[in-house]
Structure formats: structure tokens, C-alpha cells
PDB file of C-alpha atoms in Angstrom:
ATOM      1  CA  MET A 207      -5.018  16.226  -6.571  1.00 89.00           C
ATOM      2  CA  ASP A 208      -8.225  14.217  -5.268  1.00 95.00           C
ATOM      3  CA  GLY A 209      -7.511  12.009  -2.516  1.00 97.00           C
ATOM      4  CA  ILE A 210      -8.595   8.617  -4.273  1.00 98.00           C
ATOM      5  CA  VAL A 211      -6.887   9.519  -7.487  1.00 97.00           C
ATOM      6  CA  LEU A 212      -3.876   9.923  -5.414  1.00 98.00           C
ATOM      7  CA  LEU A 213      -4.276   6.600  -3.925  1.00 98.00           C
ATOM      8  CA  LYS A 214      -4.667   4.909  -6.974  1.00 98.00           C
ATOM      9  CA  GLU A 215      -1.673   6.549  -8.298  1.00 98.00           C
ATOM     10  CA  ASP A 216       0.346   4.909  -6.016  1.00 98.00           C
ATOM     11  CA  HIS A 217      -1.416   1.624  -6.472  1.00 98.00           C
ATOM     12  CA  LYS A 218       0.196   2.003 -10.386  1.00 98.00           C
ATOM     13  CA  THR A 219       3.149   3.118  -9.325  1.00 98.00           C
ATOM     14  CA  VAL A 220       3.486  -0.403  -7.256  1.00 98.00           C
ATOM     15  CA  GLU A 221       1.985  -2.548  -9.918  1.00 98.00           C
ATOM     16  CA  LYS A 222       4.928  -1.254 -12.380  1.00 98.00           C
ATOM     17  CA  LEU A 223       7.467  -2.292  -9.929  1.00 98.00           C
ATOM     18  CA  PHE A 224       5.831  -5.448  -9.752  1.00 98.00           C
ATOM     19  CA  LYS A 225       5.613  -6.113 -13.434  1.00 98.00           C
ATOM     20  CA  GLN A 226       9.534  -4.914 -13.613  1.00 98.00           C
ATOM     21  CA  PHE A 227      10.551  -7.318 -10.675  1.00 98.00           C
ATOM     22  CA  GLU A 228       8.407 -10.429 -12.501  1.00 97.00           C
ATOM     23  CA  LYS A 229      10.290  -9.231 -15.776  1.00 97.00           C
ATOM     24  CA  ALA A 230      13.698  -9.254 -14.151  1.00 97.00           C
ATOM     25  CA  GLY A 231      15.522 -12.592 -14.931  1.00 91.00           C
ATOM     26  CA  GLU A 232      16.082 -15.224 -12.447  1.00 89.00           C
ATOM     27  CA  ASP A 233      19.567 -14.346 -11.585  1.00 92.00           C
ATOM     28  CA  ALA A 234      19.142 -10.763 -11.634  1.00 96.00           C
ATOM     29  CA  HIS A 235      19.543 -10.429  -8.236  1.00 97.00           C
ATOM     30  CA  ALA A 236      20.817  -6.644  -8.140  1.00 97.00           C
ATOM     31  CA  GLU A 237      17.847  -5.507  -9.987  1.00 97.00           C
ATOM     32  CA  LYS A 238      15.696  -7.297  -7.960  1.00 97.00           C
ATOM     33  CA  ARG A 239      17.076  -5.730  -4.673  1.00 98.00           C
ATOM     34  CA  GLN A 240      16.607  -2.350  -6.288  1.00 98.00           C
ATOM     35  CA  ILE A 241      12.997  -2.646  -7.354  1.00 98.00           C
ATOM     36  CA  ALA A 242      12.191  -4.557  -3.815  1.00 98.00           C
ATOM     37  CA  ASP A 243      13.864  -1.458  -2.149  1.00 98.00           C
ATOM     38  CA  GLN A 244      11.431   1.024  -4.480  1.00 98.00           C
ATOM     39  CA  VAL A 245       8.263  -1.237  -3.246  1.00 98.00           C
ATOM     40  CA  ILE A 246       9.268  -1.342   0.383  1.00 98.00           C
ATOM     41  CA  GLU A 247       9.561   2.473   0.165  1.00 97.00           C
ATOM     42  CA  GLU A 248       6.347   3.001  -1.686  1.00 98.00           C
ATOM     43  CA  LEU A 249       4.334   1.082   0.199  1.00 98.00           C
ATOM     44  CA  THR A 250       5.730   2.194   3.550  1.00 98.00           C
ATOM     45  CA  THR A 251       4.532   5.493   2.821  1.00 98.00           C
ATOM     46  CA  HIS A 252       1.229   4.380   1.267  1.00 98.00           C
ATOM     47  CA  THR A 253      -0.036   2.552   4.129  1.00 97.00           C
ATOM     48  CA  TRP A 254       1.317   5.205   6.499  1.00 97.00           C
ATOM     49  CA  ILE A 255      -0.806   7.966   4.566  1.00 98.00           C
ATOM     50  CA  GLU A 256      -4.071   5.634   4.466  1.00 97.00           C
ATOM     51  CA  GLU A 257      -3.857   4.562   8.076  1.00 96.00           C
ATOM     52  CA  LYS A 258      -3.013   8.214   9.362  1.00 96.00           C
ATOM     53  CA  ILE A 259      -5.226  10.435   6.856  1.00 97.00           C
ATOM     54  CA  PHE A 260      -7.551   8.495   4.461  1.00 97.00           C
ATOM     55  CA  TYR A 261      -9.176   5.358   6.701  1.00 97.00           C
ATOM     56  CA  PRO A 262     -10.195   7.581   9.473  1.00 97.00           C
ATOM     57  CA  ALA A 263     -11.777  10.516   7.119  1.00 97.00           C
ATOM     58  CA  ALA A 264     -13.551   7.123   5.160  1.00 96.00           C
ATOM     59  CA  ARG A 265     -14.858   5.848   8.337  1.00 95.00           C
ATOM     60  CA  GLU A 266     -16.322   9.282   9.363  1.00 95.00           C
ATOM     61  CA  ALA A 267     -17.648   9.806   5.759  1.00 95.00           C
ATOM     62  CA  ALA A 268     -18.947   6.471   4.774  1.00 94.00           C
ATOM     63  CA  PRO A 269     -19.548   4.565   8.526  1.00 95.00           C
ATOM     64  CA  GLU A 270     -20.968   1.352   6.050  1.00 93.00           C
ATOM     65  CA  THR A 271     -16.936   1.199   5.037  1.00 92.00           C
ATOM     66  CA  LYS A 272     -15.849   0.147   8.560  1.00 93.00           C
ATOM     67  CA  ASP A 273     -15.420  -3.394   7.962  1.00 95.00           C
ATOM     68  CA  HIS A 274     -13.692  -2.776   4.843  1.00 93.00           C
ATOM     69  CA  VAL A 275     -11.270  -0.084   6.931  1.00 94.00           C
ATOM     70  CA  LEU A 276     -10.668  -2.872   9.448  1.00 95.00           C
ATOM     71  CA  GLU A 277     -10.168  -5.584   7.191  1.00 94.00           C
ATOM     72  CA  SER A 278      -7.647  -3.158   4.954  1.00 95.00           C
ATOM     73  CA  ILE A 279      -5.610  -2.211   8.419  1.00 96.00           C
ATOM     74  CA  GLU A 280      -5.170  -6.290   8.935  1.00 95.00           C
ATOM     75  CA  GLU A 281      -4.073  -6.496   5.259  1.00 95.00           C
ATOM     76  CA  HIS A 282      -1.559  -3.787   5.864  1.00 96.00           C
ATOM     77  CA  HIS A 283      -0.164  -5.546   8.830  1.00 96.00           C
ATOM     78  CA  VAL A 284       0.542  -8.839   7.169  1.00 96.00           C
ATOM     79  CA  VAL A 285       2.042  -6.554   3.874  1.00 97.00           C
ATOM     80  CA  LEU A 286       4.495  -4.307   6.437  1.00 97.00           C
ATOM     81  CA  TRP A 287       5.773  -7.617   7.998  1.00 97.00           C
ATOM     82  CA  MET A 288       6.702  -9.238   4.730  1.00 97.00           C
ATOM     83  CA  LEU A 289       8.078  -6.030   3.498  1.00 98.00           C
ATOM     84  CA  SER A 290      10.407  -5.770   6.952  1.00 97.00           C
ATOM     85  CA  GLU A 291      11.435  -8.947   6.027  1.00 97.00           C
ATOM     86  CA  LEU A 292      12.147  -8.456   2.616  1.00 97.00           C
ATOM     87  CA  LYS A 293      14.195  -5.648   3.375  1.00 96.00           C
ATOM     88  CA  ASP A 294      16.703  -7.533   5.126  1.00 92.00           C
ATOM     89  CA  LEU A 295      16.824 -10.410   3.147  1.00 97.00           C
ATOM     90  CA  ASP A 296      19.364 -11.088   0.428  1.00 97.00           C
ATOM     91  CA  ALA A 297      17.915 -11.120  -3.179  1.00 97.00           C
ATOM     92  CA  ALA A 298      20.038 -14.237  -3.849  1.00 96.00           C
ATOM     93  CA  ASP A 299      18.446 -15.863  -0.983  1.00 96.00           C
ATOM     94  CA  GLU A 300      16.129 -18.812  -2.404  1.00 94.00           C
ATOM     95  CA  ARG A 301      13.068 -17.453  -0.402  1.00 96.00           C
ATOM     96  CA  PHE A 302      13.309 -13.583  -1.835  1.00 97.00           C
ATOM     97  CA  ASP A 303      11.170 -14.225  -5.005  1.00 97.00           C
ATOM     98  CA  ALA A 304       8.783 -16.516  -3.138  1.00 97.00           C
ATOM     99  CA  LYS A 305       8.296 -13.777  -0.289  1.00 97.00           C
ATOM    100  CA  MET A 306       8.141 -11.116  -3.225  1.00 97.00           C
ATOM    101  CA  SER A 307       5.433 -13.334  -4.975  1.00 97.00           C
ATOM    102  CA  VAL A 308       3.359 -13.477  -1.863  1.00 97.00           C
ATOM    103  CA  LEU A 309       3.702 -10.002  -1.479  1.00 98.00           C
ATOM    104  CA  MET A 310       2.451  -9.305  -4.927  1.00 98.00           C
ATOM    105  CA  GLU A 311      -0.383 -11.311  -4.606  1.00 98.00           C
ATOM    106  CA  ASN A 312      -1.279  -9.882  -1.167  1.00 97.00           C
ATOM    107  CA  VAL A 313      -0.888  -6.060  -2.541  1.00 98.00           C
ATOM    108  CA  ARG A 314      -2.873  -6.718  -5.645  1.00 98.00           C
ATOM    109  CA  HIS A 315      -5.820  -8.452  -3.621  1.00 96.00           C
ATOM    110  CA  HIS A 316      -6.120  -5.344  -1.494  1.00 96.00           C
ATOM    111  CA  VAL A 317      -5.770  -3.022  -4.336  1.00 97.00           C
ATOM    112  CA  GLU A 318      -8.469  -4.405  -5.838  1.00 97.00           C
ATOM    113  CA  GLU A 319     -10.776  -4.769  -2.998  1.00 95.00           C
ATOM    114  CA  GLU A 320      -9.784  -1.067  -2.113  1.00 95.00           C
ATOM    115  CA  GLU A 321     -10.769   0.124  -5.857  1.00 96.00           C
ATOM    116  CA  LYS A 322     -13.553  -1.610  -6.493  1.00 96.00           C
ATOM    117  CA  GLU A 323     -15.611  -2.712  -3.506  1.00 92.00           C
ATOM    118  CA  TRP A 324     -15.040   0.390  -1.191  1.00 92.00           C
ATOM    119  CA  PHE A 325     -13.341   3.269  -2.796  1.00 95.00           C
ATOM    120  CA  PRO A 326     -16.617   4.308  -4.851  1.00 95.00           C
ATOM    121  CA  ASP A 327     -18.679   4.295  -1.599  1.00 94.00           C
ATOM    122  CA  VAL A 328     -16.250   6.515   0.101  1.00 96.00           C
ATOM    123  CA  ARG A 329     -15.957   8.910  -2.963  1.00 96.00           C
ATOM    124  CA  ASN A 330     -20.008   9.325  -3.044  1.00 95.00           C
ATOM    125  CA  ALA A 331     -19.879  10.188   0.740  1.00 96.00           C
ATOM    126  CA  MET A 332     -17.145  12.731   0.516  1.00 95.00           C
ATOM    127  CA  GLY A 333     -17.626  14.818  -2.282  1.00 92.00           C
ATOM    128  CA  ARG A 334     -14.866  16.416  -4.455  1.00 94.00           C
ATOM    129  CA  ASN A 335     -13.958  19.480  -1.981  1.00 96.00           C
ATOM    130  CA  ARG A 336     -13.421  16.849   0.733  1.00 96.00           C
ATOM    131  CA  LEU A 337     -11.395  14.524  -1.411  1.00 97.00           C
ATOM    132  CA  THR A 338      -9.219  17.614  -2.727  1.00 97.00           C
ATOM    133  CA  GLU A 339      -8.410  18.564   0.882  1.00 97.00           C
ATOM    134  CA  LEU A 340      -7.677  14.773   1.685  1.00 97.00           C
ATOM    135  CA  GLY A 341      -5.487  14.533  -1.470  1.00 97.00           C
ATOM    136  CA  GLU A 342      -3.188  17.623  -0.306  1.00 98.00           C
ATOM    137  CA  GLN A 343      -2.841  16.530   3.367  1.00 97.00           C
ATOM    138  CA  MET A 344      -1.703  12.726   2.233  1.00 98.00           C
ATOM    139  CA  GLU A 345       0.660  14.624  -0.328  1.00 97.00           C
ATOM    140  CA  ALA A 346       2.199  16.599   2.525  1.00 97.00           C
ATOM    141  CA  ALA A 347       2.182  13.560   4.960  1.00 97.00           C
ATOM    142  CA  LYS A 348       4.158  11.681   2.435  1.00 97.00           C
ATOM    143  CA  LYS A 349       7.115  13.466   3.537  1.00 96.00           C
ATOM    144  CA  LYS A 350       6.683  12.622   7.050  1.00 95.00           C
ATOM    145  CA  ALA A 351       6.339   8.812   6.502  1.00 96.00           C
ATOM    146  CA  PRO A 352       8.567   6.451   8.282  1.00 96.00           C
ATOM    147  CA  GLY A 353      11.290   4.869   6.198  1.00 94.00           C
ATOM    148  CA  GLU A 354      10.651   1.609   8.293  1.00 96.00           C
ATOM    149  CA  PRO A 355       7.662  -0.766   7.465  1.00 97.00           C
ATOM    150  CA  LEU A 356       7.105  -1.654  11.032  1.00 96.00           C
ATOM    151  CA  ALA A 357       6.671   1.830  12.290  1.00 96.00           C
ATOM    152  CA  VAL A 358       3.582   1.972  10.381  1.00 96.00           C
ATOM    153  CA  PRO A 359       0.945   1.865  13.181  1.00 94.00           C
ATOM    154  CA  SER A 360      -1.173  -1.157  11.910  1.00 95.00           C
ATOM    155  CA  ALA A 361       2.725  -3.287  11.833  1.00 94.00           C
ATOM    156  CA  LYS A 362       2.095  -3.339  15.654  1.00 89.00           C
ATOM    157  CA  HIS A 363      -1.665  -4.917  16.113  1.00 71.00           C
TER     158      HIS A 363
END
């Protein structure tokens, strides 16, 4: 699978979870906890493979995307800390839904920027063979991704 397609599939998976969360009833604490846990797992793995494999390759192939990559890493930093806080927050806590809402806003903004503003440049610079190679590397790396959001490199900066 093409690396950009893989990342977009991850984005779709997370968006579906966000929609489930938004549809869950106000007092559906167990359901919201389960959805949040899936979001934490998906986004931790996704940020890990982007930072370890995709971003360095994007910067190398399309140096003009450097500022986009750096901004994306900073967005990851914020998201990973929010995931870490959500991980330990009781779903019945009055801040849980608000924190999840802010997380969703941040992630949706991040996804839109990636997909519209700089993935096309990276696709043009890399070509199909390189993107397929990256997709295979990222798929394999998912198995090695940490379960803890704060273990992703950008969380430490």
C-alpha cells in the first residue's frame, strides 16, 4: 500500500471513532471510554510511524515541506499530551468530553493540513515506488509502536 494512502486510511479510521464519540449519549461513559481508548491507540501508532518513517522521508524527497513537517510535529506534541491525559481521566469526569472535543478539533485541523497542503507535494516528489516502499515500512512499524503516547518522540520536545 502507498504510504500516503495508508496515512489517509488511518485518518479515516480515527474520524469514524470521533463520529461514534459525538453520537454517544451524554451519559454513555463506558462507550465513550472504549472509543477514547481506541482513539489513543490509533493516534499513538499513527504519530509514531509518521515521525519515525514518513516525515524524515518527506523532508528528504520534498525539502520545501520542512515547515509543514515541523508544524506537524508540534501538533503531534499537543495531541500526544492530550491523549496521555485522556488515558488516565475517568469518562465520567466533567472535563472528559471537553478534552475529547479539543482533541478532535486539533486532529481534524492537522489532518486537513496534511492531506490538502502538503501530501500532494510529497506524492509528486516521491513517486509510486518510493511511496509503496514507505507504506510497507510503516505497516511493519505499526507492530513496534509504543502503547504510551508520551513514548512518541515529539511528546518529549
